[in-house]
Amino acid sequence: MADTTPLIPLPRSAARLLIAAGAVATIASTFMSWTWTPDFPGDLTVYGYPAGLQVIALVAGLLTLLFSLTLWNVRGLRRLNPTGATTPYLFIALSGFAVCWYTALAIAVDLGGLVNLDPGGYVAVVASALPVLGALALPRPGNGARHYFTKPEQPAPARPLTGWTPYAIIIAGIALGLLAFTYGIGISPDESETFIGFSLLVLFAAWALVHAGQLDRFSALCAQHKGFATTAAFVAAAIFPFTQSDDHNANLGVNILIFGTVALGLNIVVGLTGLLDLGYVAFLGVGAYAAALVSGSEYSRFAGTQFPFWAAALVGMAASLVFGVLIGAPTLRLRGDYLAIVTIGFGEIFRIAVNNMDGTSGPDITNGPDGIPAIPDLKILGFDFGDQHAVAGATLGRFANYFFLMLLITALVVLVFTRAANSRIGRAWIAIREDETAAVAMGINGFRVKLVAFALGASLAGLAGTVSAHVTYNVVPTPYQFAGSTPPNSAFLLAAVVLGGMGTVSGPLIGAALLYLLPEKLTFLQQYELLAFGLALVILMRFRPEGLIANRRRQLEFHETGQLDVPDSPELPDSTVGVTKAGA
């Protein structure tokens, strides 16, 4: 029998009082001065006006207070924690504790000692510790610390929502995600301390929502209203450029979409078909170079030739498709590590080949290391993507224009991915991934099915490459390698798929956003980012091997029967889940 004795022996009334009082005191501390000098990022010297990390601590305090009210049986708020577990209270309390204590340590390190803390800083440190003590005074989830990381049993399904309620909840959830994303992307790279504090808040708050069962319920609600949820997500993405005054943030957004779209193409190969492709970024390069050659650059081998965008996009896709077939046809009879080695070789061959096609070491096609610069901006139906445009009272710059174009392409790729995954050949891909020998014995042509996946994934990467060539103005060989200091490269693309969740639609997009934003905002990690991401993947594989956004089948594979109640999801047919559960 599990021992639920609290780690701190206090009455329940005292525990909930500690949580609520600590949350209120944390909120109050954010209206005080935390340091005497404005040299620390965010200027935390002003009384009555939270800024920088104080705003993040304020949000953490409000969330802690909101969760603490469920312990007081406040009417209507018990739905915040439908599982009734005690772990959500601990994780939401840790969000404020982590932000406040991190800020105090950062002030001491950056400014030279704790003497630089003002009274508000000390109040925040003490106040944020009280909810943690209160949460530890609640009954434990079980024996050992590992139970704090184990997802509790899910509550009984909530009663069906009627009318506009489910749509309102979906809109509110997506709007909250947009708010968090715009705030995070708007933090300057010079304020890495603020971004770290923001990341701590998001991490612990998301952890609390997972243990409270809220994310599962929201996922199930989105699955029930898939069309509306998908449309709302793309509308929220379209609103993003209007929330930014700096076009650089729109540049980050368009690169995230390019990175995420390529990761979705790789998800077909890795997530659905189970083929380990470690040279996939080469297909992005093939599409970019093919489009650059016919897009009107004066440095192109075919200078003077300028195809319209739709034709250049088809050229990039066709070139990547051809290379996908040429590489896949002789190699896809290999499996596992042998296929991975061959794909690494293809990626390196592509990079070395375009590096040598300079007219000296090889034919004059790609200008070698100099690449193809001066690629002109797109013009579609008289709309110049290089000019600023006033829309709805907002001025949209060059990168915002390309963001909208890439958003349409991402929507197209998502449509192709979902339709292909739910089609007959998509079922064949999944069968090949699960057991190729059994699939072939059931009459599936394994080689043909894998070649189609390889070719489709390559063509989608080539489509993204055509936009990438115009966004960056030039195409050079450097980025198209297995691993490097900046994404996209094959290692980061594979990490985005694994981190986000193999076989899902939203997983690679979220994984790409995280892997692109973190090096951009945490500049001090750029020399160690491969080490940092390696450690992150190890931790992820330990606690959530199915990825941040889980495919239902993979959840059932990674968790023992009876330990996981998986919500409905469009990623896997219900009939197949029933068979999988029966065989688990």
XYZ file of C-alpha atoms in Angstrom:
584
model
C 0.000 0.000 0.000
C 1.341 3.396 -0.965
C 2.456 5.667 1.855
C 0.684 9.019 1.458
C 2.042 10.575 4.656
C 3.010 14.210 3.874
C 6.696 15.042 3.752
C 5.983 17.947 6.124
C 3.601 17.025 8.982
C 1.108 19.885 9.011
C -2.702 19.960 9.176
C -4.430 20.353 5.823
C -5.796 23.716 6.889
C -2.282 24.967 7.598
C -1.020 23.608 4.264
C -3.652 25.368 2.203
C -3.128 28.569 4.231
C 0.612 28.442 3.458
C -0.069 28.045 -0.260
C -2.580 30.887 -0.429
C -0.615 33.251 1.822
C 2.624 32.589 -0.032
C 0.920 33.257 -3.372
C -0.518 36.564 -2.145
C 2.848 37.625 -0.687
C 4.608 36.710 -3.957
C 2.139 38.860 -5.886
C 2.681 41.746 -3.469
C 6.476 41.465 -3.783
C 6.323 42.103 -7.533
C 5.108 45.649 -6.819
C 8.244 46.362 -4.768
C 11.815 47.087 -5.852
C 13.986 43.971 -6.214
C 17.290 45.725 -6.868
C 18.607 49.261 -6.570
C 20.176 49.584 -10.032
C 18.535 49.505 -13.483
C 21.567 47.631 -14.852
C 19.797 44.300 -14.375
C 17.583 43.417 -17.412
C 14.021 44.670 -17.088
C 14.686 47.493 -14.586
C 13.358 45.965 -11.351
C 13.854 49.190 -9.359
C 10.367 50.708 -9.690
C 7.777 50.453 -6.914
C 4.191 49.759 -7.948
C 5.063 48.740 -11.523
C 6.201 45.139 -12.179
C 8.622 44.674 -15.068
C 10.729 41.915 -16.600
C 11.051 38.943 -14.284
C 8.649 40.579 -11.835
C 5.841 40.196 -14.394
C 6.681 36.506 -14.730
C 6.712 36.083 -10.946
C 3.368 37.918 -10.791
C 1.807 35.450 -13.247
C 3.249 32.516 -11.268
C 1.795 33.948 -8.049
C -1.632 34.407 -9.637
C -1.640 30.823 -10.946
C -0.613 29.516 -7.528
C -3.375 31.511 -5.853
C -5.915 30.263 -8.401
C -4.940 26.629 -7.799
C -4.914 27.133 -4.018
C -8.577 28.193 -4.117
C -9.484 24.647 -5.207
C -8.293 23.482 -1.758
C -10.811 25.872 -0.178
C -13.658 24.309 -2.177
C -14.414 27.555 -3.978
C -17.420 26.950 -6.192
C -16.556 26.165 -9.796
C -12.780 26.094 -9.318
C -12.435 22.416 -8.452
C -12.465 21.754 -12.190
C -8.943 23.159 -12.310
C -7.712 19.918 -10.755
C -10.172 17.196 -11.766
C -7.699 14.415 -10.912
C -7.644 15.498 -7.257
C -3.875 14.869 -7.214
C -1.537 16.834 -4.958
C 1.282 17.091 -7.507
C -0.287 19.990 -9.477
C -0.098 22.164 -6.360
C 3.590 21.367 -5.948
C 4.496 22.079 -9.574
C 2.530 25.323 -9.775
C 4.164 26.422 -6.493
C 7.571 25.512 -7.931
C 6.946 27.871 -10.867
C 6.963 30.925 -8.596
C 9.718 29.504 -6.411
C 11.982 28.839 -9.406
C 11.404 32.283 -10.943
C 11.972 34.232 -7.706
C 15.002 32.286 -6.542
C 16.539 32.307 -9.999
C 16.067 36.086 -10.200
C 17.724 36.603 -6.808
C 20.699 34.454 -7.804
C 20.965 36.155 -11.194
C 21.009 39.587 -9.535
C 23.713 38.412 -7.138
C 25.841 36.940 -9.935
C 25.389 39.742 -12.492
C 25.733 42.657 -10.061
C 28.210 41.186 -7.584
C 26.543 39.838 -4.466
C 23.279 39.586 -2.528
C 23.857 43.131 -1.257
C 22.317 44.282 -4.554
C 18.919 42.863 -3.565
C 16.325 45.371 -2.360
C 13.682 44.404 0.244
C 11.259 43.293 -2.476
C 13.726 40.673 -3.625
C 14.031 39.177 -0.157
C 10.246 39.210 0.254
C 9.864 37.369 -3.065
C 12.418 34.711 -2.071
C 10.715 33.994 1.259
C 7.147 34.304 -0.022
C 7.679 31.975 -2.989
C 9.004 29.244 -0.674
C 5.815 29.161 1.415
C 3.572 27.552 -1.268
C 6.212 24.851 -1.834
C 6.208 24.022 1.889
C 2.412 23.982 1.861
C 2.308 21.650 -1.156
C 4.757 19.264 0.537
C 2.424 19.213 3.547
C -0.335 17.727 1.363
C -0.632 13.908 1.051
C 2.110 12.351 -1.065
C 1.170 10.697 -4.384
C 2.998 7.486 -3.351
C 6.242 5.953 -2.142
C 9.418 7.584 -3.382
C 10.148 10.745 -5.323
C 9.374 9.071 -8.656
C 5.640 9.349 -7.943
C 5.927 13.116 -8.266
C 6.917 12.530 -11.894
C 4.377 9.796 -12.616
C 1.191 10.936 -14.246
C -1.787 10.300 -11.910
C -4.812 8.296 -12.967
C -7.183 10.298 -15.109
C -10.552 11.324 -13.678
C -13.854 10.171 -15.059
C -14.694 11.869 -18.369
C -16.197 15.293 -17.913
C -19.826 15.702 -18.824
C -20.309 16.597 -22.507
C -20.115 20.282 -23.255
C -22.951 21.748 -25.278
C -23.583 24.862 -27.294
C -20.698 27.254 -27.785
C -18.856 26.171 -24.639
C -16.364 23.769 -26.309
C -15.582 26.320 -29.007
C -15.043 29.027 -26.408
C -12.663 26.767 -24.473
C -10.692 25.934 -27.630
C -10.424 29.623 -28.549
C -9.334 30.508 -25.005
C -6.670 27.773 -24.968
C -5.256 28.758 -28.357
C -5.348 32.464 -27.419
C -3.404 31.653 -24.253
C -0.822 29.780 -26.330
C -0.535 32.742 -28.727
C -0.080 35.124 -25.788
C 2.700 32.976 -24.304
C 4.435 32.610 -27.677
C 4.312 36.327 -28.529
C 5.618 37.245 -25.079
C 8.467 34.730 -25.288
C 9.515 35.618 -28.825
C 9.395 39.322 -27.951
C 12.042 38.977 -25.225
C 15.318 40.458 -26.441
C 18.333 38.117 -26.766
C 20.150 40.594 -24.504
C 17.703 39.699 -21.723
C 18.465 35.995 -21.490
C 17.716 36.107 -17.743
C 14.130 37.110 -18.498
C 13.744 34.342 -21.067
C 15.078 31.731 -18.639
C 12.563 32.888 -16.028
C 9.788 32.733 -18.629
C 10.878 29.194 -19.602
C 10.794 28.087 -15.956
C 7.256 29.415 -15.589
C 6.050 27.655 -18.760
C 7.780 24.394 -17.805
C 6.316 24.074 -14.307
C 2.884 25.443 -15.268
C 2.612 22.943 -18.139
C 3.763 20.169 -15.790
C 1.042 21.141 -13.324
C -1.623 21.161 -16.049
C -0.532 17.706 -17.222
C -0.843 16.283 -13.713
C -4.170 18.057 -13.239
C -5.509 16.365 -16.382
C -6.253 19.664 -18.096
C -4.043 19.148 -21.147
C -5.543 15.717 -21.782
C -9.041 17.138 -21.625
C -8.109 20.014 -23.921
C -6.524 17.575 -26.393
C -9.657 15.422 -26.341
C -11.814 18.507 -26.908
C -9.680 19.577 -29.882
C -9.903 16.027 -31.270
C -13.697 16.125 -31.062
C -13.749 19.458 -32.923
C -10.691 18.895 -35.079
C -11.690 21.160 -37.966
C -12.546 24.102 -35.730
C -9.416 23.670 -33.602
C -7.147 23.502 -36.667
C -8.754 26.579 -38.192
C -8.469 28.482 -34.920
C -4.788 27.549 -34.641
C -4.024 28.907 -38.119
C -6.041 32.072 -37.442
C -4.000 32.601 -34.263
C -0.798 32.120 -36.272
C -2.030 34.677 -38.825
C -2.630 37.193 -36.015
C 0.963 36.821 -34.771
C 2.625 39.357 -37.162
C 0.092 42.007 -36.113
C 1.238 41.652 -32.494
C 4.886 42.436 -33.292
C 6.426 45.848 -33.797
C 9.838 44.389 -34.690
C 10.065 42.664 -38.078
C 12.925 40.553 -36.694
C 10.382 38.583 -34.674
C 8.456 37.903 -37.876
C 11.756 36.640 -39.300
C 11.962 34.186 -36.415
C 8.380 33.180 -37.109
C 8.931 32.465 -40.801
C 12.079 30.462 -40.082
C 10.212 28.447 -37.450
C 7.537 27.657 -40.049
C 10.187 26.608 -42.587
C 11.931 24.467 -39.976
C 8.606 22.993 -38.818
C 7.395 22.246 -42.355
C 10.598 20.356 -43.158
C 10.250 18.492 -39.857
C 6.708 17.482 -40.877
C 8.100 16.026 -44.094
C 10.697 14.109 -42.088
C 7.888 12.940 -39.805
C 6.441 10.997 -42.734
C 9.718 9.137 -43.138
C 10.617 8.692 -39.464
C 7.349 9.011 -37.545
C 4.957 7.152 -39.837
C 7.206 4.770 -41.773
C 9.947 4.192 -39.195
C 12.884 4.899 -41.527
C 15.856 6.577 -39.842
C 16.927 9.317 -42.267
C 19.953 11.295 -41.021
C 20.611 13.233 -44.220
C 17.160 14.694 -44.745
C 18.293 18.331 -44.718
C 19.896 17.689 -48.112
C 16.421 17.638 -49.692
C 15.815 21.120 -48.279
C 19.076 22.168 -49.931
C 18.134 20.586 -53.267
C 14.881 22.533 -53.323
C 16.583 25.779 -52.312
C 19.333 25.479 -54.932
C 16.902 24.440 -57.687
C 14.662 27.431 -56.956
C 17.641 29.807 -56.673
C 18.890 28.778 -60.127
C 15.620 29.788 -61.812
C 14.570 32.772 -59.670
C 16.401 35.552 -61.472
C 19.637 35.918 -59.511
C 22.367 37.542 -61.577
C 24.842 35.084 -60.041
C 22.832 32.047 -61.111
C 24.199 29.703 -63.745
C 21.002 30.512 -65.643
C 21.129 34.282 -65.098
C 18.242 35.994 -66.823
C 15.878 33.102 -66.205
C 13.189 34.054 -63.706
C 10.302 31.671 -63.171
C 7.156 32.785 -61.367
C 6.983 31.500 -57.820
C 4.589 28.654 -58.540
C 6.908 27.389 -61.291
C 10.032 27.785 -59.109
C 8.242 25.917 -56.300
C 7.394 23.077 -58.687
C 11.022 22.977 -59.859
C 12.255 22.760 -56.254
C 9.745 20.052 -55.381
C 10.475 18.082 -58.555
C 14.233 18.249 -58.008
C 13.891 17.016 -54.429
C 11.447 14.325 -55.548
C 13.878 13.069 -58.187
C 16.744 12.991 -55.710
C 14.506 11.236 -53.192
C 13.710 8.498 -55.703
C 17.307 8.213 -56.915
C 18.617 7.860 -53.378
C 15.747 5.766 -52.088
C 15.533 3.233 -54.900
C 18.913 1.561 -54.274
C 19.023 2.050 -50.498
C 15.555 1.437 -49.074
C 16.079 -2.312 -49.090
C 18.408 -1.640 -46.156
C 17.083 -1.373 -42.612
C 17.972 0.279 -39.337
C 21.530 1.441 -38.803
C 22.587 0.574 -42.347
C 19.939 2.862 -43.842
C 20.936 5.627 -41.403
C 24.585 5.374 -42.499
C 23.614 5.595 -46.172
C 21.433 8.676 -45.601
C 24.257 10.397 -43.702
C 26.466 9.665 -46.692
C 23.925 11.200 -49.077
C 23.748 14.364 -46.981
C 27.515 14.726 -46.967
C 27.747 13.969 -50.712
C 25.240 16.734 -51.443
C 27.062 19.312 -49.314
C 30.471 18.446 -50.782
C 29.085 18.364 -54.329
C 27.502 21.833 -54.219
C 30.658 23.117 -52.511
C 32.777 21.879 -55.430
C 30.523 22.939 -58.309
C 32.376 26.239 -58.707
C 33.861 25.823 -62.182
C 37.271 24.857 -60.782
C 36.807 21.671 -58.780
C 33.747 20.698 -60.800
C 31.151 22.072 -63.220
C 30.117 25.698 -62.804
C 26.596 25.348 -61.392
C 26.367 26.425 -57.742
C 29.275 28.923 -57.382
C 30.843 26.631 -54.790
C 31.287 28.053 -51.261
C 29.991 31.475 -52.383
C 26.601 29.998 -53.198
C 23.954 31.883 -55.148
C 23.412 35.381 -53.668
C 21.150 38.288 -54.666
C 17.996 36.201 -55.040
C 15.241 38.757 -55.713
C 12.128 39.053 -53.568
C 8.988 37.349 -54.766
C 6.281 39.191 -56.651
C 2.926 37.436 -56.828
C 0.022 39.126 -58.628
C 1.740 42.491 -58.247
C 2.346 41.996 -54.516
C 6.023 42.674 -53.747
C 7.132 40.668 -50.726
C 10.117 42.953 -50.229
C 8.032 46.069 -49.559
C 6.200 47.159 -46.441
C 2.408 47.047 -46.564
C -0.216 48.641 -44.341
C -2.913 46.154 -43.349
C -5.676 46.916 -40.824
C -3.713 49.856 -39.451
C -0.548 47.784 -38.931
C 2.628 47.991 -41.005
C 3.828 44.575 -42.132
C 7.460 44.310 -43.200
C 9.250 41.938 -45.531
C 9.468 39.008 -43.141
C 5.806 39.349 -42.165
C 4.906 39.015 -45.850
C 6.912 35.822 -46.146
C 5.403 34.612 -42.864
C 1.922 34.644 -44.402
C 3.186 32.850 -47.516
C 4.901 30.208 -45.416
C 1.781 29.862 -43.269
C -0.233 28.937 -46.378
C 2.431 26.415 -47.378
C 2.456 24.958 -43.855
C -1.340 24.573 -44.035
C -0.920 22.736 -47.355
C 1.748 20.437 -45.892
C -0.425 19.723 -42.829
C -3.306 18.819 -45.144
C -1.078 16.507 -47.198
C 0.327 14.902 -44.044
C -3.066 14.246 -42.427
C -4.697 12.981 -45.606
C -1.752 10.723 -46.385
C -1.555 9.394 -42.812
C -5.259 8.528 -42.794
C -5.220 6.992 -46.265
C -4.645 3.411 -47.302
C -0.944 4.029 -47.911
C -0.712 5.739 -44.514
C -1.960 2.541 -42.886
C 0.692 0.682 -44.864
C 3.398 3.067 -43.589
C 2.355 2.410 -39.996
C 2.304 -1.345 -40.630
C 5.837 -1.164 -42.043
C 6.966 0.822 -39.005
C 5.477 -1.644 -36.544
C 6.739 -4.835 -38.201
C 7.955 -4.823 -41.788
C 8.173 -8.609 -42.011
C 4.579 -9.048 -40.883
C 3.416 -6.259 -43.207
C 5.082 -7.862 -46.231
C 3.578 -11.221 -45.264
C 0.133 -9.579 -45.334
C 0.658 -8.475 -48.945
C 2.088 -4.950 -48.553
C 4.779 -4.057 -51.065
C 7.286 -2.779 -48.514
C 9.787 -1.347 -50.979
C 7.192 0.607 -52.973
C 5.484 1.939 -49.857
C 8.779 3.102 -48.335
C 9.850 4.708 -51.614
C 6.592 6.692 -51.756
C 7.179 7.927 -48.186
C 10.766 8.878 -49.007
C 9.728 10.723 -52.187
C 6.800 12.550 -50.564
C 8.906 13.652 -47.598
C 11.650 14.874 -49.951
C 9.232 16.879 -52.114
C 7.735 18.636 -49.059
C 11.236 19.592 -47.914
C 11.952 20.917 -51.409
C 8.818 23.084 -51.281
C 9.987 24.660 -48.023
C 13.438 25.146 -49.566
C 12.030 27.343 -52.339
C 10.704 29.822 -49.780
C 13.859 29.599 -47.682
C 15.969 30.660 -50.671
C 13.987 33.878 -51.098
C 13.768 34.672 -47.380
C 17.546 34.497 -46.889
C 18.388 36.188 -50.231
C 21.082 33.554 -50.859
C 21.806 29.843 -50.800
C 25.151 28.521 -49.510
C 26.303 24.951 -48.691
C 27.116 25.581 -45.007
C 23.702 24.920 -43.366
C 23.067 21.625 -45.159
C 25.012 19.261 -42.944
C 24.270 16.563 -40.397
C 25.003 18.684 -37.311
C 25.956 22.317 -36.907
C 25.710 25.345 -34.697
C 22.379 26.556 -36.070
C 19.228 24.881 -37.407
C 18.091 23.583 -39.743
C 20.388 20.589 -40.022
C 19.600 16.899 -40.006
C 20.283 16.414 -36.291
C 18.019 19.308 -35.297
C 15.266 18.171 -37.671
C 15.316 14.676 -36.197
C 15.387 16.137 -32.675
C 12.336 18.294 -33.505
C 10.380 15.213 -34.591
C 11.401 13.134 -31.552
C 10.974 15.998 -29.078
C 7.595 17.080 -30.428
C 6.154 13.597 -30.930
C 6.641 11.182 -33.809
C 3.598 10.509 -35.969
C 1.712 13.654 -34.911
C 0.982 16.890 -36.746
C 1.499 19.496 -34.033
C 4.463 17.734 -32.403
C 7.148 18.559 -35.018
C 5.875 22.149 -35.253
C 6.220 22.620 -31.494
C 9.577 20.835 -31.451
C 10.844 23.053 -34.273
C 9.701 26.197 -32.455
C 11.515 25.164 -29.276
C 14.739 24.144 -31.007
C 14.842 27.329 -33.068
C 13.912 29.779 -30.321
C 16.124 28.501 -27.507
C 19.486 29.108 -29.283
C 18.178 32.473 -30.485
C 17.220 33.682 -27.016
C 19.909 31.936 -24.949
C 22.968 33.169 -26.802
C 25.340 31.990 -24.072
C 24.375 28.374 -24.890
C 25.290 28.558 -28.574
C 28.667 26.909 -27.990
C 27.069 24.115 -25.957
C 23.670 23.774 -27.595
C 24.285 20.237 -28.892
C 25.225 19.170 -25.367
C 22.167 20.951 -23.938
C 19.788 19.382 -26.450
C 21.363 15.981 -25.911
C 20.707 16.244 -22.183
C 17.171 17.485 -22.865
C 16.464 14.478 -25.088
C 17.830 12.085 -22.460
C 15.530 13.621 -19.839
C 12.608 13.510 -22.270
C 13.206 9.845 -23.075
C 13.231 9.085 -19.364
C 10.011 10.843 -18.385
C 8.009 11.180 -21.633
C 9.457 8.925 -24.354
C 6.443 9.453 -26.644
C 7.288 13.179 -27.007
C 5.587 16.373 -25.898
C 2.556 15.728 -28.132
C 1.909 12.012 -27.962
C 0.533 9.733 -30.630
C -1.925 7.343 -28.964
C -0.281 4.198 -30.273
C 3.140 5.290 -29.082
C 1.728 6.116 -25.651
C 0.379 2.605 -25.394
C 3.753 1.203 -26.457
C 5.716 3.173 -23.846
C 3.403 2.744 -20.867
C 2.146 -0.367 -19.123
C -1.456 -1.417 -19.547
C -3.743 0.192 -16.997
C -1.356 3.050 -16.205
C -2.485 5.326 -18.994
C -5.896 6.570 -19.946
C -5.397 8.031 -23.391
C -7.837 10.680 -24.628
C -9.430 10.479 -28.024
C -7.133 11.771 -30.753
C -7.372 12.014 -34.544
C -3.860 10.604 -34.898
C -4.990 6.962 -34.725
C -8.236 5.201 -35.691
C -10.297 3.987 -32.739
C -10.482 0.464 -34.115
C -6.705 0.205 -34.246
C -6.397 1.523 -30.693
C -8.785 -1.148 -29.506
C -6.652 -3.844 -31.096
C -3.489 -2.333 -29.613
C -4.994 -2.111 -26.141
C -6.162 -5.690 -26.385
C -2.704 -6.854 -27.277
C -0.875 -4.677 -24.762
